[in-house]
XYZ file of C-alpha atoms in Angstrom:
204
model
C 52.236 -6.066 14.105
C 49.794 -6.115 10.951
C 48.270 -2.779 10.390
C 44.713 -2.308 9.979
C 43.404 -2.049 6.040
C 40.832 1.379 5.752
C 38.231 1.264 3.254
C 39.058 4.457 0.859
C 36.366 6.954 0.885
C 36.007 6.837 -2.285
C 34.999 3.323 -2.433
C 32.683 3.711 0.233
C 30.809 6.862 -1.577
C 30.771 4.120 -4.847
C 29.136 1.229 -2.640
C 26.292 3.957 -1.228
C 25.909 5.603 -4.637
C 25.341 2.006 -6.322
C 23.010 1.019 -3.637
C 20.941 4.019 -4.101
C 20.880 3.947 -7.551
C 19.562 0.037 -6.855
C 17.069 0.597 -4.376
C 15.363 2.813 -7.115
C 15.783 -0.110 -9.744
C 14.569 -2.641 -7.575
C 11.598 -0.921 -5.653
C 10.137 -0.085 -9.407
C 10.621 -3.731 -10.290
C 8.729 -4.959 -7.299
C 5.848 -1.983 -7.809
C 5.355 -3.406 -11.535
C 5.234 -7.125 -10.296
C 2.583 -5.956 -8.140
C 0.543 -3.348 -10.522
C 0.753 -6.355 -13.089
C -2.334 -8.250 -12.935
C -4.719 -4.764 -12.518
C -5.376 -3.934 -16.526
C -6.739 -7.993 -16.809
C -8.557 -7.839 -13.185
C -10.081 -3.630 -14.248
C -11.218 -5.196 -17.720
C -12.691 -8.794 -16.436
C -14.478 -6.413 -14.174
C -15.761 -3.494 -16.600
C -16.089 -6.193 -19.245
C -18.733 -8.746 -16.765
C -20.742 -5.495 -15.666
C -21.355 -4.788 -19.497
C -19.544 -1.478 -19.215
C -17.209 -2.980 -22.041
C -18.724 -4.702 -24.960
C -15.693 -6.602 -26.034
C -15.379 -10.438 -25.266
C -14.324 -11.696 -21.659
C -11.587 -13.477 -24.012
C -10.202 -10.431 -25.668
C -10.328 -8.655 -22.151
C -8.114 -12.027 -20.897
C -5.599 -11.575 -23.461
C -5.177 -7.883 -23.574
C -4.917 -7.688 -19.608
C -2.243 -10.808 -20.155
C -0.182 -9.412 -22.629
C -0.123 -6.142 -20.211
C 0.935 -8.718 -17.442
C 3.403 -10.423 -19.548
C 5.089 -6.910 -20.357
C 4.966 -5.152 -17.190
C 6.959 -8.382 -15.355
C 9.048 -8.401 -18.114
C 10.333 -4.661 -17.364
C 10.095 -5.773 -13.689
C 12.872 -8.754 -14.469
C 14.846 -6.206 -16.381
C 15.086 -3.949 -13.677
C 15.982 -6.730 -11.384
C 18.811 -7.293 -13.083
C 20.042 -3.949 -13.422
C 19.332 -3.235 -9.774
C 21.234 -6.536 -9.123
C 24.286 -5.290 -10.759
C 24.508 -2.273 -8.932
C 24.322 -4.114 -5.898
C 27.460 -6.324 -6.592
C 29.329 -2.976 -6.525
C 31.607 -4.326 -3.363
C 29.079 -6.355 -2.495
C 31.792 -7.623 -0.197
C 30.843 -5.004 2.532
C 27.959 -6.820 3.009
C 29.852 -9.875 4.434
C 33.415 -8.360 5.205
C 34.579 -5.993 8.115
C 34.485 -2.636 7.136
C 36.857 -0.868 8.698
C 36.759 3.031 8.679
C 39.075 6.048 9.511
C 37.854 8.234 11.856
C 37.272 10.690 8.955
C 35.801 8.638 6.305
C 33.173 7.324 9.522
C 32.280 10.923 10.920
C 31.074 11.357 6.754
C 29.338 8.330 6.886
C 27.353 8.874 10.147
C 26.308 12.612 8.617
C 25.324 11.103 5.607
C 23.471 8.658 7.346
C 21.533 11.602 10.934
C 20.972 13.188 7.293
C 19.153 10.291 5.638
C 17.504 9.793 8.631
C 14.645 12.191 8.358
C 13.930 11.550 4.413
C 13.917 7.421 5.516
C 11.405 8.086 7.876
C 9.024 10.247 6.070
C 9.182 7.696 3.491
C 8.673 4.367 5.942
C 5.262 7.004 6.658
C 4.220 7.361 3.218
C 4.755 3.501 2.281
C 2.807 1.774 5.556
C -0.114 4.901 4.905
C -0.639 3.763 1.439
C -0.955 -0.157 2.608
C -3.452 1.023 5.383
C -5.420 3.107 2.841
C -5.392 0.099 0.357
C -8.360 -1.468 2.789
C -10.258 1.611 1.773
C -11.261 0.494 -1.812
C -12.593 -2.775 -0.930
C -14.622 -1.632 2.114
C -16.223 0.800 -0.408
C -17.751 -2.446 -2.448
C -19.542 -3.835 0.960
C -21.887 -0.588 0.880
C -23.318 -2.154 -2.769
C -23.693 -5.630 -1.193
C -27.448 -4.349 -0.467
C -28.245 -3.068 -4.076
C -26.319 -5.715 -6.281
C -26.310 -9.731 -6.849
C -23.622 -11.899 -5.192
C -22.506 -12.344 -8.841
C -22.506 -8.274 -9.599
C -21.065 -8.290 -6.118
C -18.092 -10.512 -7.201
C -17.422 -8.706 -10.422
C -17.531 -5.423 -8.749
C -14.980 -6.188 -5.897
C -12.747 -7.991 -9.032
C -12.490 -4.347 -10.256
C -12.396 -2.379 -6.879
C -9.745 -4.488 -5.758
C -6.801 -3.011 -8.440
C -7.558 0.213 -6.393
C -5.591 -1.928 -3.473
C -2.963 -3.615 -5.224
C -2.619 0.278 -7.321
C -2.096 1.471 -3.601
C -0.366 -1.658 -2.071
C 2.015 -1.317 -5.021
C 2.911 2.409 -4.231
C 3.503 1.713 -0.531
C 5.718 -1.123 -1.257
C 7.694 1.002 -3.658
C 8.575 3.501 -0.934
C 9.329 0.810 1.888
C 11.871 -1.115 -0.615
C 13.625 1.426 -1.856
C 13.967 3.617 1.322
C 15.162 0.024 3.505
C 17.541 -0.394 0.815
C 19.078 3.016 1.145
C 19.067 2.754 4.864
C 20.873 -0.672 4.733
C 23.791 0.768 3.226
C 25.014 3.153 5.971
C 23.814 -0.021 8.436
C 26.218 -2.230 6.333
C 29.170 0.288 6.334
C 28.578 1.452 9.770
C 28.150 -2.208 11.147
C 24.915 -1.884 13.145
C 21.835 -2.793 13.801
C 21.547 -6.038 11.215
C 25.206 -5.730 10.214
C 27.067 -6.261 12.851
C 30.324 -7.829 12.309
C 29.007 -10.867 14.279
C 25.798 -11.384 12.083
C 28.236 -10.411 8.833
C 30.376 -13.633 9.216
C 27.123 -15.740 10.230
C 25.423 -13.938 6.769
C 28.137 -15.379 5.014
C 27.682 -19.044 6.245
C 24.029 -18.586 5.540
C 24.783 -17.584 1.929
C 26.699 -20.318 0.863
């Protein structure tokens, strides 16, 4: 009769710590990707509204350079984040047998994180909802500006929307990755034994 092999406390802790580190790196990377066109849009808007005296080509060039730099930084963060995701990545696809002591410790950590998860989720969703305000503000000037000026103004205001969405997505990505870590170990919600087996097949 085969003896059940339990995950060690150290391996579980390594997994949770690595996923937590990865969640921050990946969340920042996603946020930078969302932020990447902001400088470009602001410079174009300010130039067309005659607030900046530089040419549109110069403004576009600077904006594109900043966009590329932010995307490059994001890719570097994704690579680093993926490195930490690979720490005991087999837990995501294979059955995780826990001793009673280890299970109680993970459950305790999971319950402690639940309040933080709720707060971060609320913050993320709130920022995404508030992002619409800047675009709605532009509609207040429809009667006083020409159509071309409204378009230029809305281009600039859209950067505030992008900025708020980026912040909101940061919190949502970070907390969801961290919360999934506990679900993977405890094998609940989207990571039951059956769903893990299915995911392994789909990945292949």
